[in-house]
Amino acid sequence: MYVTVAFLWTSVWRFQDLWPIIAKVQLPIMLEIGVALLLATSLHGSRDPKWTRSRLFAIPFLMIAVAAIGLPLSLWQGKTLSFLTKDFGPSLLLMSAVAISLREAEDINWIAFAHLIGATVYSIYIYLFIPIASDGRLGGGVYYDANDFALLIVASIPFAIYFLRPKVAIWKRLFALFSLALFVQMVIKSGSRGGFIAFICLMVYVVIAFRAIPTRVRLSAVAAAFLIMTVFGSAAYWTMMQSILHPKEDYNMTSEVGRKAIWKRGIGYMLTHPVLGVGAAAFEQAEGTLSAISKQYAEENKGLKWSTAHNSFVLVGAELGVTGLMLFVTMLGTAFYHLAQIKDGPRGDPLVTAEDSAFAQTLTTSLIGFCVAGFFVSAAYFSFLYVLIGLVIAEDSLRKRRLARGAGQPGTVAAIPAATARRRQKQIARTHWAPTG
């Protein structure tokens, strides 16, 4: 668990970039090796892979398999190979560590709070040391650019809300309240319009559907968040946000190098390379070699920025083809489906506790924020997404363990009704490739 959290802090929150000594001693590589060795030697008992074996667990590995099969056809084979071994592969290792390491609700709460600490530490560093540029946006960031950072922070806000629940220890609630206020300021500081749209969607969902905390607390938290935005948002920031209401005047909608044009070209790469795509991490290469605009600019002796997709779905479709896009969408849809079965609360399922329901709502909210912001950011391979998938798998595996031992609550021996057990066995069997207990 400790090694998994340390790996999370270096993979998602890039502590080695905040304190370079961590990178100099090769700690991230040591953690990666340590996690792999620990997983290989602890796959038994409560960490037996049968508890996490499911369609959701398999899909990311099918995605990396598609990318590996397409390696010989990639437009940039060296970069694709480096991406698979140094980026996507470690992300799936982190997902596996999160999914397999967590055995009970206490473990899930522990790693969720560790993630909140990581997000808070990174945000404090940005607050103290990274200035706002003259255009009102975040200046030179640490590893993540302004839009990437906004996505991560918006998707982390639900974790702060989760620890505001009445039964949580007071010191954790105070820390979560501090983190929530800091995260809202970071959304402002990023100057990201995609992050702002995701933040609005997330707040609406919290008010309507995040029933794990009392209504008055939800409304107070959302009101405080918007108050912070009103007070701390500069004139330049609100000018940028108002441009969302005038899309026809936005260069992203009108320029041949804006987002709309890039998305259209990205869809074109997917259609011309439908099976395996242009290669993982090769979208920029496609922009510079396959697009009509690159050939036009070359003829005119003009420079062209080889841009990323600026859209997670377009990115996967272009780089991994229709096959990869279907897997990516299925992964997200399956995650939402599993969470929907949990978040309805203990009244709907004796294997689900109120705490399970609250955390399922947290993960649902986080995934919504990630998907909305990810529509404007190339975030399909971000480690954080696969941490969320790992947490969904871990949460879902709790029910399988409880069903197998015939308990409605963790740590008890109270038998659940036989009819309920049979019904749950059938439901789990329909959505998992694992023994039903």
Coordinates of C-alpha atoms in Angstrom, one line a residue:
M1 CA 0.0 0.0 0.0
Y2 CA 2.8 2.4 0.9
V3 CA 4.7 1.7 -2.3
T4 CA 1.5 2.0 -4.4
V5 CA 0.8 5.5 -2.9
A6 CA 4.4 6.6 -3.5
F7 CA 4.1 5.3 -7.1
L8 CA 0.9 7.3 -7.5
W9 CA 2.6 10.5 -6.2
T10 CA 5.4 10.1 -8.8
S11 CA 3.1 9.0 -11.6
V12 CA 0.2 11.3 -11.3
W13 CA 1.4 14.2 -9.2
R14 CA 5.0 14.2 -10.4
F15 CA 6.7 14.8 -7.1
Q16 CA 10.1 14.2 -8.9
D17 CA 9.5 17.3 -10.9
L18 CA 8.7 19.4 -7.8
W19 CA 11.8 18.1 -6.0
P20 CA 14.4 17.0 -8.6
I21 CA 16.4 15.0 -6.0
I22 CA 13.7 12.4 -6.3
A23 CA 14.4 11.9 -10.0
K24 CA 18.2 12.0 -9.5
V25 CA 18.1 9.0 -7.1
Q26 CA 15.9 7.2 -9.7
L27 CA 13.1 6.8 -7.1
P28 CA 10.3 6.7 -9.8
I29 CA 12.0 3.7 -11.5
M30 CA 12.7 2.0 -8.2
L31 CA 9.0 2.4 -7.2
E32 CA 7.9 1.0 -10.6
I33 CA 10.1 -2.1 -10.1
G34 CA 9.1 -2.4 -6.4
V35 CA 5.4 -2.3 -7.3
A36 CA 5.8 -5.0 -10.0
L37 CA 7.8 -7.3 -7.6
L38 CA 5.4 -6.8 -4.7
L39 CA 2.4 -7.6 -7.0
A40 CA 4.1 -10.7 -8.3
T41 CA 4.8 -12.0 -4.8
S42 CA 1.4 -11.2 -3.2
L43 CA -1.2 -12.5 -5.6
H44 CA -2.9 -14.8 -3.1
G45 CA -5.6 -14.6 -0.4
S46 CA -7.4 -11.3 -0.4
R47 CA -5.2 -10.1 -3.2
D48 CA -5.9 -13.1 -5.5
P49 CA -6.4 -11.8 -9.1
K50 CA -9.7 -13.6 -9.3
W51 CA -11.3 -10.8 -7.2
T52 CA -10.3 -8.1 -9.8
R53 CA -10.7 -10.2 -12.9
S54 CA -13.3 -8.5 -15.0
R55 CA -14.0 -6.9 -18.4
L56 CA -13.1 -3.5 -17.0
F57 CA -9.7 -4.8 -15.8
A58 CA -9.1 -6.4 -19.2
I59 CA -10.0 -3.5 -21.5
P60 CA -6.9 -1.2 -20.8
F61 CA -4.7 -4.2 -21.5
L62 CA -6.5 -4.8 -24.8
M63 CA -5.8 -1.1 -25.6
I64 CA -2.1 -1.5 -25.1
A65 CA -2.2 -4.7 -27.1
V66 CA -3.8 -2.9 -30.0
A67 CA -1.0 -0.2 -29.7
A68 CA 1.7 -2.9 -29.6
I69 CA 0.3 -4.8 -32.6
G70 CA 0.2 -1.5 -34.5
L71 CA 3.8 -0.6 -33.6
P72 CA 5.3 -1.8 -37.0
L73 CA 2.8 0.5 -38.8
S74 CA 3.3 3.5 -36.6
L75 CA 4.3 6.8 -38.2
W76 CA 6.9 7.1 -35.5
Q77 CA 7.9 3.7 -34.2
G78 CA 10.6 4.9 -31.8
K79 CA 8.2 7.3 -30.0
T80 CA 5.4 4.7 -29.9
L81 CA 7.7 2.1 -28.4
S82 CA 9.0 4.6 -25.8
F83 CA 5.4 5.7 -25.0
L84 CA 4.3 2.1 -24.4
T85 CA 7.2 1.2 -22.2
K86 CA 7.7 4.5 -20.3
D87 CA 4.2 5.9 -20.1
F88 CA 1.2 3.7 -20.9
G89 CA 2.7 0.5 -19.5
P90 CA 3.5 2.1 -16.1
S91 CA 0.0 3.6 -16.0
L92 CA -1.5 0.1 -16.3
L93 CA 0.9 -1.2 -13.7
L94 CA -0.3 1.6 -11.3
M95 CA -4.0 0.7 -12.2
S96 CA -3.2 -3.0 -11.3
A97 CA -1.5 -2.1 -8.1
V98 CA -4.5 0.1 -7.0
A99 CA -7.1 -2.5 -8.0
I100 CA -5.3 -5.5 -6.4
S101 CA -3.8 -3.8 -3.3
L102 CA -7.1 -2.5 -1.9
R103 CA -8.8 -5.3 0.1
E104 CA -11.4 -3.4 2.2
A105 CA -13.2 -0.1 2.4
E106 CA -10.5 1.2 4.8
D107 CA -7.8 0.6 2.2
I108 CA -9.9 2.5 -0.4
N109 CA -10.4 5.5 2.0
W110 CA -6.6 5.4 2.8
I111 CA -5.5 5.7 -0.9
A112 CA -8.2 8.2 -1.7
F113 CA -6.9 10.5 1.1
A114 CA -3.4 9.9 -0.2
H115 CA -4.5 11.1 -3.6
L116 CA -6.0 14.2 -2.1
I117 CA -2.7 14.9 -0.3
G118 CA -0.8 14.5 -3.6
A119 CA -3.2 16.9 -5.4
T120 CA -3.0 19.4 -2.6
V121 CA 0.8 19.4 -2.5
Y122 CA 1.0 19.8 -6.2
S123 CA -1.5 22.7 -6.1
I124 CA 0.4 24.4 -3.3
Y125 CA 3.6 24.3 -5.4
I126 CA 1.7 25.8 -8.4
Y127 CA 0.2 28.5 -6.1
L128 CA 3.6 29.5 -4.6
F129 CA 6.0 29.2 -7.6
I130 CA 4.2 29.3 -10.9
P131 CA 3.0 32.7 -12.0
I132 CA 0.1 33.8 -14.1
A133 CA 1.1 35.1 -17.5
S134 CA 0.0 38.4 -19.0
D135 CA -2.9 36.7 -20.8
G136 CA -4.4 35.6 -17.5
R137 CA -3.4 31.9 -17.9
L138 CA -1.0 29.8 -15.9
G139 CA 2.6 30.3 -17.0
G140 CA 5.1 27.6 -17.5
G141 CA 3.8 24.7 -15.6
V142 CA 5.5 21.7 -14.0
Y143 CA 5.1 18.7 -16.4
Y144 CA 1.4 19.5 -17.1
D145 CA 0.3 22.5 -19.1
A146 CA -2.6 24.8 -17.9
N147 CA -5.4 22.7 -19.5
D148 CA -3.9 19.4 -18.3
F149 CA -3.6 20.8 -14.8
A150 CA -7.2 22.1 -14.8
L151 CA -8.5 18.6 -15.8
L152 CA -6.6 16.9 -13.0
I153 CA -7.7 19.4 -10.4
V154 CA -11.4 19.4 -11.4
A155 CA -11.4 15.6 -11.4
S156 CA -9.9 15.7 -7.9
I157 CA -12.5 18.0 -6.4
P158 CA -14.9 15.1 -5.7
F159 CA -12.2 13.5 -3.5
A160 CA -12.2 16.7 -1.3
I161 CA -16.0 16.6 -1.2
Y162 CA -16.0 12.9 -0.2
F163 CA -14.1 13.7 3.0
L164 CA -16.5 16.4 4.0
R165 CA -19.0 13.8 5.1
P166 CA -20.3 14.2 8.7
K167 CA -18.8 10.9 10.0
V168 CA -15.3 11.7 8.8
A169 CA -12.7 12.7 11.4
I170 CA -12.7 16.4 11.9
W171 CA -9.1 16.9 11.0
K172 CA -9.7 15.2 7.6
R173 CA -12.7 17.4 7.0
L174 CA -10.7 20.5 7.7
F175 CA -8.0 19.3 5.4
A176 CA -10.6 18.5 2.7
L177 CA -12.2 21.9 3.1
F178 CA -8.8 23.6 2.7
S179 CA -8.1 21.4 -0.4
L180 CA -11.4 22.3 -1.9
A181 CA -10.9 26.0 -1.6
L182 CA -7.3 25.6 -3.0
F183 CA -8.5 23.5 -6.0
V184 CA -11.1 26.2 -6.9
Q185 CA -8.4 28.8 -6.9
M186 CA -6.3 26.5 -9.1
V187 CA -9.1 26.2 -11.6
I188 CA -9.0 30.0 -11.8
K189 CA -5.3 30.2 -12.0
S190 CA -5.1 27.7 -14.9
G191 CA -7.2 30.0 -17.1
S192 CA -8.5 26.9 -18.8
R193 CA -11.9 27.3 -20.5
G194 CA -12.3 23.5 -20.8
G195 CA -11.6 23.2 -17.1
F196 CA -14.2 25.9 -16.4
I197 CA -16.8 24.0 -18.4
A198 CA -16.0 20.8 -16.6
F199 CA -16.1 22.6 -13.2
I200 CA -19.6 23.9 -13.9
C201 CA -20.8 20.4 -15.0
L202 CA -19.2 18.9 -11.9
M203 CA -20.9 21.4 -9.6
V204 CA -24.3 20.8 -11.1
Y205 CA -23.9 17.1 -10.7
V206 CA -22.8 17.5 -7.1
V207 CA -25.9 19.5 -6.2
I208 CA -28.3 17.2 -8.0
A209 CA -26.8 13.7 -7.5
F210 CA -24.0 13.7 -4.8
R211 CA -26.3 12.5 -2.0
A212 CA -23.5 11.1 0.2
I213 CA -23.4 14.4 2.1
P214 CA -26.4 16.4 3.3
T215 CA -28.1 18.8 0.9
R216 CA -27.2 21.9 3.0
V217 CA -23.5 20.9 2.9
R218 CA -23.6 20.4 -0.8
L219 CA -25.2 23.7 -1.5
S220 CA -22.9 25.5 0.9
A221 CA -19.8 23.9 -0.7
V222 CA -21.0 24.8 -4.2
A223 CA -21.9 28.3 -3.1
A224 CA -18.5 28.8 -1.5
A225 CA -16.8 27.5 -4.6
F226 CA -18.6 30.0 -6.8
L227 CA -17.9 32.8 -4.3
I228 CA -14.2 32.0 -4.4
M229 CA -14.3 32.1 -8.2
T230 CA -16.1 35.5 -8.1
V231 CA -13.7 37.0 -5.6
F232 CA -10.4 35.7 -7.0
G233 CA -11.2 35.6 -10.7
S234 CA -9.4 38.5 -12.4
A235 CA -10.9 40.6 -15.2
A236 CA -8.6 38.8 -17.7
Y237 CA -9.9 35.5 -16.4
W238 CA -13.6 36.4 -16.8
T239 CA -12.9 37.9 -20.3
M240 CA -11.5 34.5 -21.3
M241 CA -14.5 32.6 -19.9
Q242 CA -17.0 35.0 -21.6
S243 CA -15.4 34.0 -24.9
I244 CA -17.1 30.6 -24.5
L245 CA -20.4 32.4 -25.3
H246 CA -19.0 33.6 -28.6
P247 CA -17.6 30.5 -30.4
K248 CA -17.7 32.1 -33.8
E249 CA -15.1 34.6 -32.7
D250 CA -12.8 32.0 -31.2
Y251 CA -9.8 31.0 -33.2
N252 CA -10.3 27.4 -32.1
M253 CA -13.5 27.4 -34.2
T254 CA -12.3 29.5 -37.1
S255 CA -8.5 28.9 -37.6
E256 CA -7.1 26.0 -39.7
V257 CA -4.8 25.3 -36.7
G258 CA -7.6 25.6 -34.1
R259 CA -9.2 22.8 -32.2
K260 CA -12.2 22.3 -34.6
A261 CA -9.9 21.9 -37.6
I262 CA -7.6 19.6 -35.7
W263 CA -10.5 17.4 -34.6
K264 CA -11.7 17.1 -38.1
R265 CA -8.3 16.1 -39.3
G266 CA -7.9 13.6 -36.5
I267 CA -11.2 11.9 -37.5
G268 CA -9.8 11.8 -41.0
Y269 CA -6.7 9.9 -39.7
M270 CA -8.9 7.4 -38.0
L271 CA -11.0 6.9 -41.2
T272 CA -7.9 6.4 -43.3
H273 CA -6.3 4.1 -40.7
P274 CA -9.4 2.4 -39.2
V275 CA -8.0 -0.8 -37.8
L276 CA -4.8 0.2 -35.9
G277 CA -4.6 3.9 -36.3
V278 CA -1.4 6.0 -37.1
G279 CA 0.3 4.7 -34.0
A280 CA 0.3 5.4 -30.3
A281 CA 1.8 8.9 -29.5
A282 CA 2.1 9.6 -33.2
F283 CA -0.7 12.1 -33.7
E284 CA 1.7 15.0 -34.0
Q285 CA 3.6 13.0 -36.7
A286 CA 0.3 12.6 -38.6
E287 CA -0.3 16.4 -38.4
G288 CA 3.1 17.1 -39.8
T289 CA 3.2 14.4 -42.6
L290 CA -0.4 13.3 -43.5
S291 CA -2.5 16.4 -43.3
A292 CA -3.3 18.5 -46.3
I293 CA -2.4 21.6 -44.4
S294 CA 1.1 20.3 -43.7
K295 CA 1.7 19.8 -47.4
Q296 CA 0.2 23.2 -48.2
Y297 CA 2.4 24.9 -45.6
A298 CA 5.5 23.0 -46.9
E299 CA 4.8 24.2 -50.5
E300 CA 4.5 27.8 -49.2
N301 CA 7.7 27.4 -47.1
K302 CA 5.7 28.1 -43.9
G303 CA 6.2 26.5 -40.5
L304 CA 3.4 24.4 -39.0
K305 CA 3.1 23.4 -35.3
W306 CA 2.7 19.6 -35.1
S307 CA -0.1 19.7 -32.6
T308 CA -1.7 17.1 -30.4
A309 CA -5.4 16.2 -30.8
H310 CA -6.7 18.4 -27.9
N311 CA -9.5 15.8 -27.5
S312 CA -9.1 12.5 -25.7
F313 CA -11.6 10.6 -27.9
V314 CA -10.1 12.0 -31.2
L315 CA -6.6 11.2 -29.9
V316 CA -7.5 7.5 -29.3
G317 CA -9.4 7.1 -32.5
A318 CA -6.6 8.6 -34.6
E319 CA -3.7 6.7 -32.8
L320 CA -5.4 3.3 -32.1
G321 CA -8.0 3.3 -34.9
V322 CA -11.7 2.5 -34.5
T323 CA -10.7 -0.6 -32.5
G324 CA -9.0 1.5 -29.9
L325 CA -11.7 4.1 -29.7
M326 CA -14.4 1.4 -29.2
L327 CA -12.3 -0.1 -26.3
F328 CA -11.7 3.3 -24.8
V329 CA -15.4 4.2 -24.9
T330 CA -16.4 0.8 -23.6
M331 CA -13.9 1.2 -20.7
L332 CA -15.5 4.4 -19.6
G333 CA -19.1 3.1 -20.1
T334 CA -18.3 -0.1 -18.1
A335 CA -16.8 2.0 -15.3
F336 CA -20.0 4.2 -15.1
Y337 CA -22.1 1.0 -15.2
H338 CA -20.3 -0.6 -12.3
L339 CA -20.5 2.6 -10.3
A340 CA -24.2 3.0 -11.0
Q341 CA -24.8 -0.4 -9.4
I342 CA -23.0 0.7 -6.3
K343 CA -23.9 4.3 -5.8
D344 CA -27.6 3.7 -5.3
G345 CA -26.9 2.8 -1.7
P346 CA -27.4 0.0 0.8
R347 CA -31.2 -0.1 0.4
G348 CA -30.7 -1.5 -3.1
D349 CA -28.1 -4.1 -2.3
P350 CA -27.1 -5.7 1.1
L351 CA -23.5 -6.1 -0.2
V352 CA -23.2 -2.3 -0.5
T353 CA -22.6 0.0 2.5
A354 CA -23.4 3.7 2.8
E355 CA -19.6 4.3 2.6
D356 CA -19.4 2.3 -0.6
S357 CA -22.2 4.3 -2.1
A358 CA -20.5 7.6 -1.2
F359 CA -17.3 6.6 -2.8
A360 CA -19.0 5.3 -5.9
Q361 CA -20.7 8.8 -6.2
T362 CA -17.2 10.3 -5.8
L363 CA -15.7 8.2 -8.6
T364 CA -18.7 8.9 -10.8
T365 CA -18.4 12.7 -10.3
S366 CA -14.6 12.5 -10.9
L367 CA -15.1 10.5 -14.1
I368 CA -17.7 13.0 -15.3
G369 CA -15.2 15.9 -14.7
F370 CA -12.4 14.0 -16.4
C371 CA -14.6 13.2 -19.5
V372 CA -15.9 16.8 -19.9
A373 CA -12.4 18.3 -19.5
G374 CA -10.9 15.5 -21.5
F375 CA -13.0 16.6 -24.5
F376 CA -10.7 19.6 -24.8
V377 CA -7.4 17.9 -23.7
S378 CA -5.4 14.9 -24.9
A379 CA -5.8 13.0 -21.7
A380 CA -6.7 9.5 -22.8
Y381 CA -3.5 8.0 -21.4
F382 CA -3.1 10.1 -18.3
S383 CA -2.1 7.9 -15.3
F384 CA -4.9 9.5 -13.2
L385 CA -7.6 8.1 -15.4
Y386 CA -6.2 4.6 -14.8
V387 CA -6.0 5.2 -11.1
L388 CA -9.8 6.0 -11.3
I389 CA -10.3 2.8 -13.2
G390 CA -8.3 0.8 -10.6
L391 CA -10.5 2.3 -7.8
V392 CA -13.7 1.3 -9.7
I393 CA -12.3 -2.2 -10.0
A394 CA -11.3 -2.3 -6.3
E395 CA -14.7 -1.0 -5.2
D396 CA -16.5 -3.5 -7.3
S397 CA -14.3 -6.4 -6.1
L398 CA -15.4 -5.7 -2.5
R399 CA -18.8 -6.9 -3.3
K400 CA -17.5 -10.1 -4.8
R401 CA -15.4 -10.8 -1.6
R402 CA -18.4 -10.1 0.6
L403 CA -20.6 -12.4 -1.5
A404 CA -18.0 -15.2 -1.4
R405 CA -17.9 -15.1 2.4
G406 CA -21.7 -14.5 2.8
A407 CA -21.4 -11.2 4.6
G408 CA -23.3 -8.0 4.2
Q409 CA -20.7 -5.9 6.0
P410 CA -16.9 -6.1 5.9
G411 CA -15.5 -8.1 8.8
T412 CA -18.8 -9.7 9.8
V413 CA -20.2 -13.2 9.5
A414 CA -23.8 -12.3 9.2
A415 CA -25.2 -14.3 6.3
I416 CA -27.1 -12.5 3.6
P417 CA -30.4 -14.1 2.4
A418 CA -29.8 -17.1 0.1
A419 CA -32.1 -15.6 -2.6
T420 CA -30.1 -12.4 -2.5
A421 CA -26.9 -14.2 -2.8
R422 CA -28.1 -16.2 -5.8
R423 CA -29.3 -13.0 -7.5
R424 CA -26.0 -11.2 -6.9
Q425 CA -24.1 -14.2 -8.2
K426 CA -26.0 -14.0 -11.5
Q427 CA -25.5 -10.3 -11.7
I428 CA -21.8 -10.5 -11.1
A429 CA -21.4 -13.5 -13.5
R430 CA -22.9 -11.4 -16.3
T431 CA -20.3 -8.6 -15.9
H432 CA -17.2 -10.4 -14.7
W433 CA -14.9 -13.2 -15.9
A434 CA -14.3 -14.5 -12.4
P435 CA -15.7 -17.3 -10.2
T436 CA -18.9 -16.2 -8.5
G437 CA -17.9 -17.5 -5.0

